[in-house]
XYZ file of C-alpha atoms in Angstrom:
774
model
C -19.654 -44.222 21.697
C -16.161 -44.728 23.092
C -14.644 -43.279 19.939
C -16.966 -40.273 20.221
C -15.936 -39.760 23.813
C -12.240 -39.933 22.874
C -12.768 -37.454 20.043
C -14.703 -35.128 22.322
C -12.000 -35.371 24.989
C -9.298 -34.733 22.365
C -11.208 -31.714 21.096
C -11.563 -30.412 24.640
C -7.814 -30.758 25.232
C -7.083 -28.885 22.009
C -9.479 -26.117 23.032
C -7.777 -25.912 26.420
C -4.361 -25.715 24.757
C -5.664 -23.085 22.351
C -6.999 -21.060 25.283
C -3.626 -21.338 27.008
C -1.919 -20.050 23.864
C -4.477 -17.243 23.666
C -3.522 -16.123 27.183
C 0.185 -16.302 26.362
C -0.282 -14.281 23.160
C -2.145 -11.624 25.157
C 0.654 -11.558 27.695
C 3.466 -11.387 25.151
C 1.851 -8.669 23.057
C 1.192 -6.627 26.196
C 4.726 -7.254 27.480
C 6.343 -6.228 24.176
C 4.701 -2.798 24.499
C 5.279 -2.583 28.257
C 8.988 -3.286 27.862
C 9.377 -0.644 25.157
C 7.602 2.051 27.184
C 8.181 1.259 30.853
C 11.506 -0.585 31.112
C 13.717 0.351 28.163
C 15.967 3.378 28.722
C 14.566 6.429 26.960
C 17.027 9.339 27.181
C 15.022 11.485 24.736
C 11.885 11.355 26.831
C 9.761 11.034 23.727
C 6.744 8.759 23.825
C 7.537 5.337 22.353
C 3.942 4.241 21.985
C 2.089 1.068 21.249
C -1.498 -0.073 21.524
C -2.112 -2.679 24.200
C -5.909 -2.336 24.028
C -6.019 -2.637 20.229
C -3.841 -5.736 20.456
C -6.067 -7.301 23.086
C -9.186 -7.073 20.925
C -7.406 -9.076 18.188
C -5.751 -11.789 20.288
C -8.554 -14.382 20.076
C -9.102 -13.860 16.345
C -5.407 -14.190 15.524
C -4.916 -17.151 17.851
C -7.757 -19.018 16.165
C -6.361 -18.181 12.723
C -2.694 -19.046 13.205
C -3.090 -22.067 15.461
C -6.127 -23.628 13.824
C -7.171 -22.198 10.489
C -4.298 -20.954 8.320
C -2.385 -22.992 5.773
C 1.059 -22.211 4.336
C -0.364 -20.630 1.173
C -2.709 -18.303 3.049
C -1.616 -14.712 3.589
C -2.797 -12.218 6.181
C -2.839 -8.442 6.400
C -2.786 -7.585 10.109
C -4.322 -4.331 11.303
C -1.486 -1.899 12.108
C -1.938 -1.576 15.861
C -1.972 -5.351 16.338
C 1.624 -5.799 15.176
C 2.797 -6.989 18.649
C 0.233 -9.807 18.431
C 1.771 -10.920 15.134
C 5.257 -10.818 16.628
C 4.089 -12.762 19.698
C 2.611 -15.482 17.484
C 5.683 -15.641 15.273
C 7.787 -15.994 18.420
C 5.690 -18.886 19.743
C 5.839 -20.792 16.444
C 9.603 -20.334 16.139
C 9.742 -17.604 13.469
C 11.159 -14.810 15.645
C 14.214 -14.743 17.888
C 13.660 -13.762 21.524
C 16.199 -10.929 21.276
C 13.736 -8.916 19.186
C 10.874 -8.955 21.699
C 12.209 -5.999 23.762
C 12.922 -3.941 20.609
C 9.509 -2.642 19.520
C 9.961 0.760 17.841
C 13.681 0.671 18.577
C 16.189 1.429 15.819
C 16.795 -1.853 13.990
C 14.079 -3.592 15.996
C 10.441 -4.513 15.541
C 8.645 -1.906 13.488
C 5.758 0.186 14.763
C 3.464 -1.548 12.267
C 3.898 -4.782 10.296
C 6.484 -4.339 7.553
C 7.435 -6.833 4.842
C 10.699 -5.066 4.204
C 11.868 -4.098 7.696
C 10.589 -6.592 10.273
C 12.797 -9.602 11.099
C 9.931 -12.101 11.132
C 7.429 -13.154 8.433
C 5.011 -10.376 7.465
C 2.679 -10.979 4.524
C 1.493 -7.401 4.020
C 2.873 -4.118 5.253
C 0.218 -2.110 7.043
C 0.170 1.174 8.911
C -1.508 3.469 6.444
C -5.146 3.075 7.417
C -7.277 1.574 4.663
C -4.296 0.781 2.435
C -3.086 -2.324 4.273
C -6.665 -3.536 4.583
C -7.218 -3.492 0.828
C -3.793 -4.863 -0.107
C -4.964 -8.530 -0.062
C -7.590 -7.636 -2.667
C -4.862 -6.599 -5.062
C -2.644 -9.442 -3.867
C -5.378 -11.897 -4.845
C -5.780 -10.260 -8.242
C -2.013 -10.266 -8.786
C -1.785 -13.947 -7.857
C -4.558 -14.811 -10.296
C -2.825 -12.819 -13.007
C 0.446 -14.666 -12.401
C -1.291 -18.035 -12.414
C -3.070 -17.402 -15.720
C -0.129 -15.809 -17.537
C 3.022 -17.510 -16.215
C 1.665 -20.598 -14.482
C 2.966 -19.764 -10.993
C 1.343 -18.014 -8.077
C 0.118 -20.851 -5.875
C -3.211 -20.888 -4.064
C -4.560 -19.927 -0.661
C -6.869 -17.422 0.952
C -6.082 -13.753 1.418
C -7.134 -12.482 4.861
C -7.517 -8.890 6.042
C -7.816 -8.243 9.759
C -9.469 -4.850 9.871
C -10.425 -2.527 12.687
C -14.015 -1.315 12.403
C -12.907 2.341 12.505
C -10.709 1.580 9.496
C -13.879 1.096 7.460
C -14.336 4.870 7.566
C -11.556 5.129 4.964
C -12.778 5.804 1.442
C -10.044 3.577 0.006
C -11.864 0.557 1.458
C -15.076 1.252 -0.416
C -13.334 2.245 -3.634
C -11.685 -1.170 -3.605
C -14.808 -3.146 -2.685
C -16.824 -1.583 -5.479
C -14.459 -2.479 -8.314
C -16.269 -5.070 -10.461
C -13.318 -7.479 -10.426
C -13.397 -7.869 -6.638
C -16.697 -9.756 -6.436
C -15.062 -12.671 -8.312
C -12.254 -13.114 -5.752
C -13.561 -15.936 -3.586
C -10.228 -16.302 -1.792
C -10.758 -12.982 0.010
C -11.702 -13.089 3.695
C -11.999 -9.975 5.833
C -12.393 -10.215 9.591
C -13.642 -6.936 11.031
C -12.578 -6.355 14.630
C -15.866 -4.763 15.690
C -14.787 -3.235 19.011
C -16.875 -0.105 18.376
C -14.149 2.281 19.441
C -12.047 4.722 17.487
C -8.996 6.581 18.733
C -10.838 9.175 20.791
C -14.202 7.700 21.699
C -16.776 4.960 21.691
C -18.533 5.169 18.326
C -22.054 6.323 19.257
C -24.166 4.603 16.610
C -24.673 0.920 15.911
C -23.321 0.658 12.363
C -22.973 -3.084 11.910
C -26.220 -3.521 9.992
C -25.378 -0.720 7.580
C -21.883 -2.135 7.031
C -23.248 -5.622 6.401
C -25.608 -4.202 3.814
C -22.802 -2.360 2.031
C -20.654 -5.478 1.794
C -23.608 -7.580 0.675
C -24.473 -5.051 -2.022
C -20.923 -5.434 -3.328
C -21.444 -9.201 -3.681
C -19.757 -10.363 -0.472
C -20.850 -13.163 1.834
C -21.476 -11.536 5.220
C -21.144 -13.505 8.447
C -21.713 -12.189 11.954
C -20.032 -13.439 15.081
C -21.716 -11.394 17.772
C -22.044 -13.473 20.925
C -20.003 -16.234 22.487
C -21.268 -19.558 23.743
C -21.878 -18.425 27.315
C -24.198 -15.638 26.239
C -25.892 -17.850 23.661
C -26.590 -20.379 26.427
C -28.143 -17.637 28.571
C -30.276 -16.479 25.665
C -31.786 -19.988 25.530
C -33.067 -19.727 29.131
C -36.299 -18.089 30.284
C -35.810 -14.342 29.938
C -33.026 -14.911 27.423
C -34.881 -13.352 24.498
C -35.358 -10.205 26.554
C -31.678 -10.162 27.479
C -30.635 -10.539 23.836
C -32.972 -7.762 22.750
C -31.704 -5.525 25.559
C -28.039 -5.952 24.532
C -28.841 -5.774 20.809
C -30.598 -2.424 21.093
C -28.473 -0.585 23.647
C -26.089 2.038 22.276
C -22.390 1.322 22.016
C -21.464 3.737 24.841
C -23.992 2.151 27.219
C -22.633 -1.306 26.491
C -19.064 -0.131 26.973
C -20.002 1.409 30.316
C -21.276 -1.964 31.523
C -17.786 -3.368 31.002
C -16.513 -0.937 33.629
C -19.070 -2.068 36.251
C -18.591 -4.472 39.143
C -21.122 -7.272 39.612
C -23.456 -5.265 41.852
C -23.532 -2.313 39.454
C -24.102 -4.685 36.548
C -27.102 -6.303 38.229
C -28.610 -2.858 38.630
C -27.815 -1.454 35.157
C -28.142 -4.432 32.808
C -31.923 -5.005 33.161
C -32.584 -1.411 32.034
C -35.838 0.467 32.519
C -38.068 -1.268 29.986
C -40.925 -3.740 30.434
C -38.484 -6.680 30.322
C -36.538 -5.450 33.344
C -37.961 -8.060 35.702
C -37.376 -10.965 33.300
C -33.769 -9.963 32.755
C -33.251 -9.373 36.466
C -34.590 -12.828 37.264
C -32.303 -14.426 34.675
C -29.110 -12.807 35.886
C -30.054 -13.386 39.523
C -29.356 -17.078 38.855
C -25.737 -16.282 37.969
C -22.855 -15.919 40.366
C -20.784 -12.753 40.113
C -17.935 -14.336 38.124
C -20.312 -15.817 35.540
C -22.198 -12.542 35.185
C -19.012 -10.567 34.637
C -17.780 -13.153 32.132
C -21.097 -13.167 30.283
C -21.215 -9.443 29.541
C -17.751 -9.789 27.962
C -18.588 -12.977 26.090
C -18.620 -11.605 22.570
C -18.077 -13.836 19.561
C -14.714 -12.386 18.628
C -13.291 -13.692 21.898
C -14.802 -17.192 21.718
C -12.261 -19.563 20.170
C -14.844 -22.239 19.469
C -17.233 -19.829 17.794
C -14.367 -18.418 15.727
C -13.478 -21.890 14.506
C -17.077 -22.522 13.514
C -17.494 -19.276 11.593
C -14.281 -19.891 9.648
C -15.849 -23.177 8.592
C -18.784 -21.292 7.027
C -16.650 -19.366 4.508
C -17.955 -19.613 0.956
C -14.933 -19.725 -1.365
C -16.968 -18.778 -4.430
C -17.164 -15.100 -3.414
C -15.438 -12.727 -0.986
C -16.377 -13.087 2.660
C -16.523 -10.588 5.502
C -16.865 -11.712 9.112
C -18.042 -9.122 11.621
C -16.472 -10.297 14.875
C -17.719 -8.371 17.905
C -14.908 -7.704 20.372
C -13.998 -5.624 23.396
C -11.120 -3.208 23.026
C -8.636 -4.083 25.746
C -10.262 -7.480 26.380
C -8.589 -9.179 29.345
C -6.677 -6.059 30.419
C -7.472 -3.610 33.240
C -8.218 -1.003 30.577
C -10.880 -3.034 28.770
C -13.826 -1.053 27.510
C -12.514 2.322 28.649
C -13.379 4.973 26.042
C -9.836 6.431 26.111
C -7.875 3.194 26.203
C -6.558 3.435 22.624
C -2.997 4.405 23.547
C -3.148 3.796 27.284
C -0.402 1.740 28.909
C -0.577 -0.548 31.918
C 1.204 0.640 35.022
C 3.873 -1.541 36.583
C 1.342 -2.549 39.232
C -1.303 -3.503 36.675
C 1.271 -5.418 34.667
C 2.367 -7.361 37.744
C -1.239 -8.212 38.620
C -1.902 -9.378 35.051
C 0.966 -11.897 34.987
C -0.406 -14.650 37.272
C -3.868 -14.336 35.740
C -2.362 -15.141 32.327
C 0.052 -17.804 33.587
C 3.147 -15.652 33.085
C 5.962 -14.189 35.177
C 7.041 -10.550 35.253
C 10.693 -11.465 35.782
C 10.646 -13.977 32.919
C 8.304 -12.318 30.432
C 9.398 -14.150 27.269
C 8.721 -17.751 28.215
C 7.673 -20.181 25.491
C 5.734 -23.339 26.274
C 7.593 -26.512 27.139
C 7.746 -28.777 24.110
C 6.032 -31.628 25.955
C 2.917 -29.680 26.878
C -0.236 -29.641 24.777
C 0.222 -25.915 24.114
C 3.864 -26.477 23.175
C 2.924 -29.233 20.739
C 0.218 -27.038 19.190
C 2.754 -24.232 18.692
C 5.209 -26.633 17.075
C 2.516 -28.046 14.820
C 1.469 -24.548 13.740
C 5.071 -23.613 13.035
C 5.605 -26.698 10.909
C 2.299 -26.284 9.084
C 2.825 -22.610 8.261
C 6.518 -22.706 7.394
C 7.036 -21.768 3.765
C 9.816 -23.107 1.653
C 11.903 -20.401 -0.023
C 10.501 -19.632 -3.441
C 13.033 -20.139 -6.243
C 13.314 -16.840 -8.037
C 12.942 -16.553 -11.777
C 15.357 -14.017 -13.179
C 13.679 -11.081 -14.916
C 13.951 -11.309 -18.704
C 16.747 -9.461 -20.467
C 15.693 -6.134 -21.921
C 17.257 -4.257 -24.831
C 19.004 -0.982 -24.088
C 17.950 0.574 -27.375
C 15.237 -0.456 -29.855
C 17.360 1.105 -32.601
C 14.914 3.445 -34.309
C 15.210 7.240 -34.316
C 11.836 9.023 -34.171
C 11.265 11.768 -36.723
C 8.507 14.211 -37.489
C 6.215 15.486 -34.758
C 5.313 13.309 -31.785
C 4.301 13.396 -28.128
C 5.952 11.601 -25.246
C 2.572 10.083 -24.353
C 2.255 8.453 -27.775
C 5.857 7.272 -27.512
C 4.927 5.099 -24.527
C 2.525 2.947 -26.554
C 4.959 2.774 -29.457
C 7.790 1.499 -27.255
C 5.566 -1.213 -25.774
C 4.602 -2.412 -29.249
C 8.244 -2.315 -30.361
C 9.129 -4.416 -27.326
C 6.751 -7.198 -28.418
C 8.791 -7.499 -31.642
C 12.265 -6.781 -30.294
C 12.082 -8.784 -27.066
C 8.898 -10.924 -26.894
C 10.000 -12.753 -23.730
C 10.361 -9.480 -21.860
C 7.151 -8.101 -23.374
C 5.283 -11.171 -22.103
C 6.094 -10.076 -18.543
C 4.742 -6.551 -19.063
C 1.320 -5.856 -17.572
C -0.355 -2.478 -17.915
C -3.031 -1.125 -15.589
C -5.368 1.816 -16.198
C -8.344 3.411 -14.434
C -10.533 3.578 -17.534
C -8.134 5.805 -19.530
C -6.472 3.326 -21.909
C -7.582 5.004 -25.124
C -6.954 8.570 -23.983
C -3.412 7.726 -22.879
C -2.447 6.136 -26.209
C -2.433 2.521 -25.037
C -4.959 1.442 -27.665
C -2.435 -0.263 -29.940
C -0.908 -2.164 -27.025
C -4.342 -3.258 -25.761
C -5.297 -4.468 -29.246
C -2.053 -6.425 -29.427
C -2.015 -8.163 -26.018
C -5.670 -8.217 -24.969
C -7.377 -7.379 -21.687
C -6.872 -9.636 -18.678
C -9.918 -11.286 -17.159
C -10.215 -14.263 -14.849
C -12.410 -15.893 -17.497
C -12.978 -15.553 -21.244
C -15.590 -12.950 -22.169
C -17.158 -12.480 -25.564
C -16.276 -9.286 -27.451
C -19.615 -8.290 -28.905
C -18.011 -5.527 -30.997
C -15.408 -7.764 -32.650
C -17.327 -7.612 -35.955
C -18.007 -3.863 -35.797
C -15.892 -2.245 -38.514
C -15.996 1.139 -36.797
C -14.593 -0.174 -33.504
C -10.902 0.702 -33.312
C -10.110 -0.390 -29.743
C -10.741 -4.146 -29.517
C -11.681 -5.217 -25.990
C -10.705 -8.913 -25.962
C -11.021 -10.083 -22.334
C -9.229 -13.332 -21.591
C -7.025 -14.955 -18.922
C -3.919 -14.431 -21.057
C -4.474 -10.681 -21.574
C -1.814 -8.271 -20.385
C -3.829 -5.144 -19.700
C -5.921 -4.774 -16.532
C -8.661 -2.180 -16.652
C -10.036 -0.924 -13.353
C -12.740 1.588 -12.576
C -11.949 5.266 -12.105
C -10.274 5.025 -8.710
C -6.592 5.879 -8.650
C -6.013 4.284 -5.252
C -7.125 0.954 -6.703
C -4.738 1.324 -9.623
C -1.660 1.918 -7.498
C -2.771 -0.693 -4.970
C -2.821 -3.298 -7.717
C 0.384 -1.898 -9.170
C 2.189 -2.449 -5.869
C 1.035 -6.054 -5.630
C 1.846 -6.831 -9.276
C 5.268 -5.422 -8.485
C 5.665 -7.809 -5.543
C 5.055 -11.096 -7.369
C 8.792 -11.671 -7.799
C 9.228 -11.804 -4.007
C 5.975 -13.604 -3.167
C 5.945 -16.327 -5.817
C 9.257 -16.002 -7.646
C 7.517 -14.728 -10.782
C 8.708 -11.266 -11.839
C 6.317 -9.001 -13.676
C 7.001 -5.649 -15.323
C 3.936 -3.632 -14.232
C 3.161 -0.223 -15.738
C 0.310 1.867 -14.375
C -0.976 4.750 -16.482
C -3.169 7.548 -15.132
C -3.738 11.236 -15.659
C -0.798 13.068 -14.126
C -2.944 15.517 -12.092
C -4.297 12.528 -10.181
C -0.909 11.207 -9.116
C -1.393 13.227 -5.948
C -4.693 11.454 -5.288
C -2.881 8.122 -5.590
C 0.232 9.238 -3.734
C -0.267 7.554 -0.357
C -1.003 4.002 -1.573
C 1.631 4.374 -4.307
C 4.283 5.361 -1.762
C 3.124 2.591 0.574
C 3.399 0.028 -2.210
C 6.989 1.087 -2.851
C 7.732 0.918 0.889
C 6.327 -2.604 0.919
C 8.681 -3.750 -1.837
C 6.402 -3.427 -4.863
C 8.491 -2.520 -7.920
C 6.560 -0.912 -10.756
C 6.382 1.988 -13.164
C 3.836 4.753 -12.773
C 3.173 6.888 -15.835
C 1.459 10.225 -15.346
C 0.093 11.627 -18.580
C -0.831 14.200 -19.767
C 1.006 16.553 -17.443
C 1.410 20.209 -16.628
C -0.122 23.367 -18.028
C 0.827 22.119 -21.496
C -2.636 20.562 -21.351
C -3.791 24.112 -21.894
C -7.439 23.868 -23.011
C -8.316 21.516 -20.122
C -7.824 24.242 -17.516
C -6.516 24.337 -13.975
C -8.260 21.262 -12.609
C -6.321 19.068 -15.047
C -2.946 20.799 -14.916
C -0.407 19.250 -12.545
C 2.153 21.527 -10.922
C 3.663 19.644 -7.956
C 4.191 16.212 -9.488
C 7.802 16.838 -10.681
C 8.740 17.462 -7.048
C 6.873 14.348 -5.949
C 8.924 12.241 -8.335
C 12.152 13.739 -7.059
C 11.254 13.277 -3.409
C 9.740 9.765 -3.433
C 12.125 7.156 -1.946
C 12.576 3.864 -3.783
C 11.634 5.433 -7.091
C 13.437 7.048 -10.031
C 11.539 9.787 -11.821
C 11.904 10.872 -15.445
C 10.368 13.673 -17.453
C 11.602 13.094 -21.014
C 11.278 15.727 -23.713
C 11.465 13.532 -26.812
C 10.178 10.151 -27.954
C 13.712 8.782 -28.069
C 14.228 9.800 -24.452
C 10.995 8.004 -23.496
C 12.230 4.786 -25.062
C 15.580 4.820 -23.319
C 14.172 5.874 -19.946
C 11.373 3.283 -20.096
C 13.704 0.432 -21.036
C 16.095 1.397 -18.241
C 13.205 1.558 -15.765
C 11.839 -1.836 -16.822
C 15.292 -3.323 -16.289
C 15.121 -2.319 -12.611
C 11.961 -4.303 -11.860
C 11.349 -7.741 -10.419
C 14.543 -8.407 -8.489
C 16.275 -7.817 -5.156
C 17.519 -4.262 -4.959
C 15.255 -3.162 -7.801
C 13.474 0.168 -7.877
C 10.235 1.680 -9.112
C 9.964 4.536 -11.594
C 7.692 7.474 -12.376
C 7.490 8.866 -15.905
C 5.811 12.230 -16.429
C 4.640 12.480 -20.036
C 2.812 15.023 -22.168
C 0.374 15.391 -25.047
C 2.198 18.410 -26.464
C 3.574 17.505 -29.932
C 7.272 18.346 -30.393
C 9.476 18.324 -33.465
C 11.628 15.238 -32.900
C 14.454 16.689 -34.989
C 15.145 19.079 -32.102
C 16.503 16.091 -30.166
C 19.474 15.929 -32.533
C 20.058 12.239 -31.767
C 23.626 11.425 -32.901
C 23.925 9.142 -35.920
C 27.283 7.683 -34.906
C 26.691 4.466 -32.865
C 29.183 5.378 -30.151
C 27.839 8.909 -29.846
C 24.287 7.557 -29.785
C 25.177 5.205 -26.929
C 26.784 8.102 -25.071
C 23.567 10.091 -25.440
C 21.517 7.124 -24.239
C 23.621 6.790 -21.088
C 23.203 10.509 -20.416
C 19.431 10.346 -20.889
C 19.189 7.432 -18.468
C 21.486 9.189 -15.970
C 19.465 12.401 -15.896
C 20.565 15.024 -18.464
C 22.464 15.704 -21.666
C 23.952 18.729 -23.449
C 21.526 19.547 -26.240
C 23.300 22.619 -27.575
C 26.850 23.766 -26.848
C 28.400 27.078 -27.843
C 32.097 28.008 -28.128
C 32.123 30.431 -25.187
C 28.930 30.144 -23.142
C 27.815 33.189 -21.193
C 24.576 31.553 -20.072
C 23.109 28.075 -19.619
C 19.446 27.132 -19.916
C 18.459 23.829 -18.266
C 15.051 22.772 -19.569
C 12.920 19.755 -18.727
C 10.224 18.006 -20.743
C 8.026 19.934 -23.126
C 9.650 23.313 -22.382
C 12.757 22.352 -24.386
C 11.529 24.035 -27.631
C 11.125 27.366 -25.793
C 14.593 26.950 -24.303
C 16.136 26.329 -27.719
C 14.286 29.284 -29.246
C 15.451 31.516 -26.401
C 19.027 30.341 -26.910
C 18.776 31.271 -30.597
C 17.575 34.770 -29.797
C 20.140 35.269 -27.056
C 22.847 34.157 -29.467
C 21.668 36.722 -31.976
C 22.021 39.315 -29.210
C 25.630 38.230 -28.634
C 24.992 35.969 -25.631
C 26.234 32.469 -26.412
C 23.881 30.106 -24.563
C 24.207 26.403 -23.833
C 21.045 24.294 -23.510
C 20.926 21.228 -21.269
C 17.980 18.840 -21.549
C 17.119 17.484 -18.095
C 15.475 14.062 -18.150
C 15.607 13.315 -14.418
C 16.096 15.973 -11.734
C 15.808 13.051 -9.333
C 19.005 11.400 -10.604
C 20.845 14.714 -10.900
C 20.070 15.499 -7.266
C 21.377 12.084 -6.225
C 24.515 12.668 -8.270
C 25.033 15.999 -6.519
C 24.674 14.367 -3.106
C 27.111 11.649 -4.162
C 29.624 14.318 -5.191
C 29.176 15.901 -1.754
C 29.776 12.540 -0.062
C 26.252 12.437 1.363
C 25.196 9.201 -0.314
C 26.677 6.396 -2.367
C 26.656 6.693 -6.117
C 28.364 8.236 -9.099
C 28.446 11.883 -10.123
C 29.829 11.537 -13.652
C 26.646 12.885 -15.234
C 27.228 16.276 -13.618
C 30.635 16.510 -15.287
C 29.112 15.795 -18.687
C 25.896 17.825 -18.447
C 27.264 20.714 -16.358
C 31.073 20.673 -16.758
C 32.819 23.118 -14.470
C 34.844 24.688 -17.269
C 31.599 25.722 -18.999
C 29.905 27.033 -15.853
C 27.763 30.105 -16.473
C 24.708 31.789 -14.925
C 21.785 29.405 -15.115
C 18.126 29.671 -16.102
C 16.009 26.590 -15.335
C 12.576 25.919 -16.757
C 10.025 23.129 -16.552
C 6.296 22.629 -16.792
C 5.882 22.340 -13.044
C 6.961 24.021 -9.831
C 10.279 25.861 -10.367
C 11.924 24.613 -7.171
C 12.216 21.182 -8.828
C 15.300 22.342 -10.745
C 16.492 25.087 -8.382
C 19.234 22.904 -6.891
C 21.064 22.776 -10.246
C 22.617 26.192 -9.518
C 24.609 24.564 -6.705
C 26.338 22.125 -9.076
C 28.787 24.855 -10.090
C 27.623 27.569 -7.645
C 26.395 29.970 -10.274
C 23.760 32.739 -10.193
C 20.387 31.419 -11.287
C 16.762 32.130 -12.074
C 14.182 29.369 -11.812
C 11.124 29.491 -14.038
C 8.040 27.313 -13.808
C 4.454 27.175 -12.603
C 3.520 28.417 -9.147
C -0.219 28.921 -9.514
C -3.303 27.038 -10.646
C -3.566 26.626 -14.379
C -5.766 28.458 -16.838
C -7.762 27.380 -19.847
C -6.620 28.748 -23.197
C -4.254 28.090 -26.061
C -0.777 26.786 -25.181
C 0.698 30.107 -26.219
C -1.589 32.085 -23.913
C -1.112 29.707 -21.012
C 2.678 29.617 -21.411
C 2.763 33.407 -21.498
C 0.584 33.600 -18.370
C 2.886 31.321 -16.380
C 6.155 32.600 -17.777
C 7.119 29.495 -19.744
C 7.312 31.343 -23.047
C 10.426 32.247 -24.996
C 10.187 35.961 -24.177
C 10.260 35.237 -20.435
C 13.299 32.978 -20.779
C 15.184 35.592 -22.781
C 14.402 38.307 -20.247
C 15.406 36.063 -17.350
C 18.760 35.338 -19.019
C 19.492 38.975 -19.730
C 18.521 39.956 -16.175
C 21.048 37.429 -14.839
C 23.803 38.990 -16.928
C 22.892 42.607 -16.232
């Protein structure tokens, strides 16, 4: 009995210390935002911003996680508006220097939302794009499993997502949950901050039951943490069942309004008008005002003991979601107010809050003394969660050139699969690090040979029931050592996984070479999570194929126009649109060499199903000249045809090169000598131009070789996409220009008809050149 009493007393002291930390985390997160908005000089007068109420609803959940539940191998995606809570916790456990606390949203300071690449303290997942950060741990878990089964690294640990309930409105969440692979990821734990408010309002309907059903239907364990211990104790008294039913069935706005009531108003409103009014009134009449006010706020997401218990119920054999009921702004003067999303405490409110939370306005950044129970708990958490630096494995060496010269007729799409197969023979160590990802389009994007060679990744071996079918060409061998991951038809899932596969070098020291392949028209659908993955440090290659109006019979819905511009404009990414199979090989090898290392970059390759005569590439036979061409391809452009005295230059990109060459022939016959430049990367050419202008670091040598000043002439540009993509090339030598391309939705028809309609045909190029010279 004595031992039980000691254990109970020890547990009580830990709970008291945890509660003290909870109050300090609330104070620090509130103070970080207060300092940035109320005290820091702001000459511009622009709103700095921050979300004190959204932080407050997460404080208890995050305190229980960091100071009680998490281990060093666990990783957490924190909802965007709770970033100050994360920084407060990192500060208390010794992972953030005090000088950063006043710098929220300041240049070089703490970021608006958690950022792996920009924040000075540990951040597991970048968040900020609603729905994307929430789902990132799903793909992080899948990436870790892939690493563990293919390279032997990756570690263990749970993957947590702390999600606001309004964030569940995002379609990306449900696209991710419904992928068949997700139900097998038992390390996934989502905690939904169910504060029942969005940015503008209290959400009118009670949606928790519907949400639980949706998660359960997807194979998740669903746990509910609705009420805290004080309310549960009241429910056990006479009249308690009526009180529970009353709170359970009232609308969200009515409940929120009760949070704004004083004790007298609460005694009048809480019993309601139903037949149980007297029983509820009698029950709450037994409570003093302080207990009554505490009880109506006593939701499970703010009860540290209840949080600890529910974490102990997690079933690691399947994903788990915990619906934790909370109050937005809990513990602040703004709690429960329907417009508290971006509201800020006044100086007076801030000063009144300090003594209630055991803090001082004049010394806002105090840590706990090391000798106190709270101080010891912070130190223990810091020691427990500190991760040793992961030794990095260097990415494998990649060849610059496979050494073959394609002949005959081929497409750039088919060249992708051929290069991957060649890589397995030429450089098997590098090929072993390649992982391809598709949203159910492997066969139609010419990855069939690669899939047959390396197999399909699965967390467990699955029998291929068609292995003995002689008519089956694509062999679907699912096994833990496979190197192709097939997802459902959801592009956001593909690029979400791609970003996490591209982060394994920094998370676990195991570099992968991830390549995601999807239909180019749907790059725009995947753009936000793709860009966010790059921002978060995920290095990968995205292949969009087939592209443009060259996919003529498919019609406008499947003809991409804006994607060349997207590739040019996306930070952290190099885009290529090769014309020939040889160009694909060189660009792909160069892009793979940039993955899996500090300072590496992602790439976007825009490919086509239009067959081209590979002899038009005129790849030099001399080894030195061939290497020169390779360097030009990788740098962005190369002279494809040069004339003795050029009067005109045509710069063509991708599949429009044959029309450009044919136009040059006809112009030459008319006495207009015409150079043709094959553009492989407008992205790199634009960077070279900016480097020449002194606007960014880099080299501009490619401009001197592809567009030498002594050969400057009026310029016609053409590509199977929006014409402004290449319009800047006229400024290289400041020449008159005409830009041709696609500015409207596509049409169904033969390639000849479609090219003529959009002005990509040879006749249009010839006329444009002659008009320039008129």
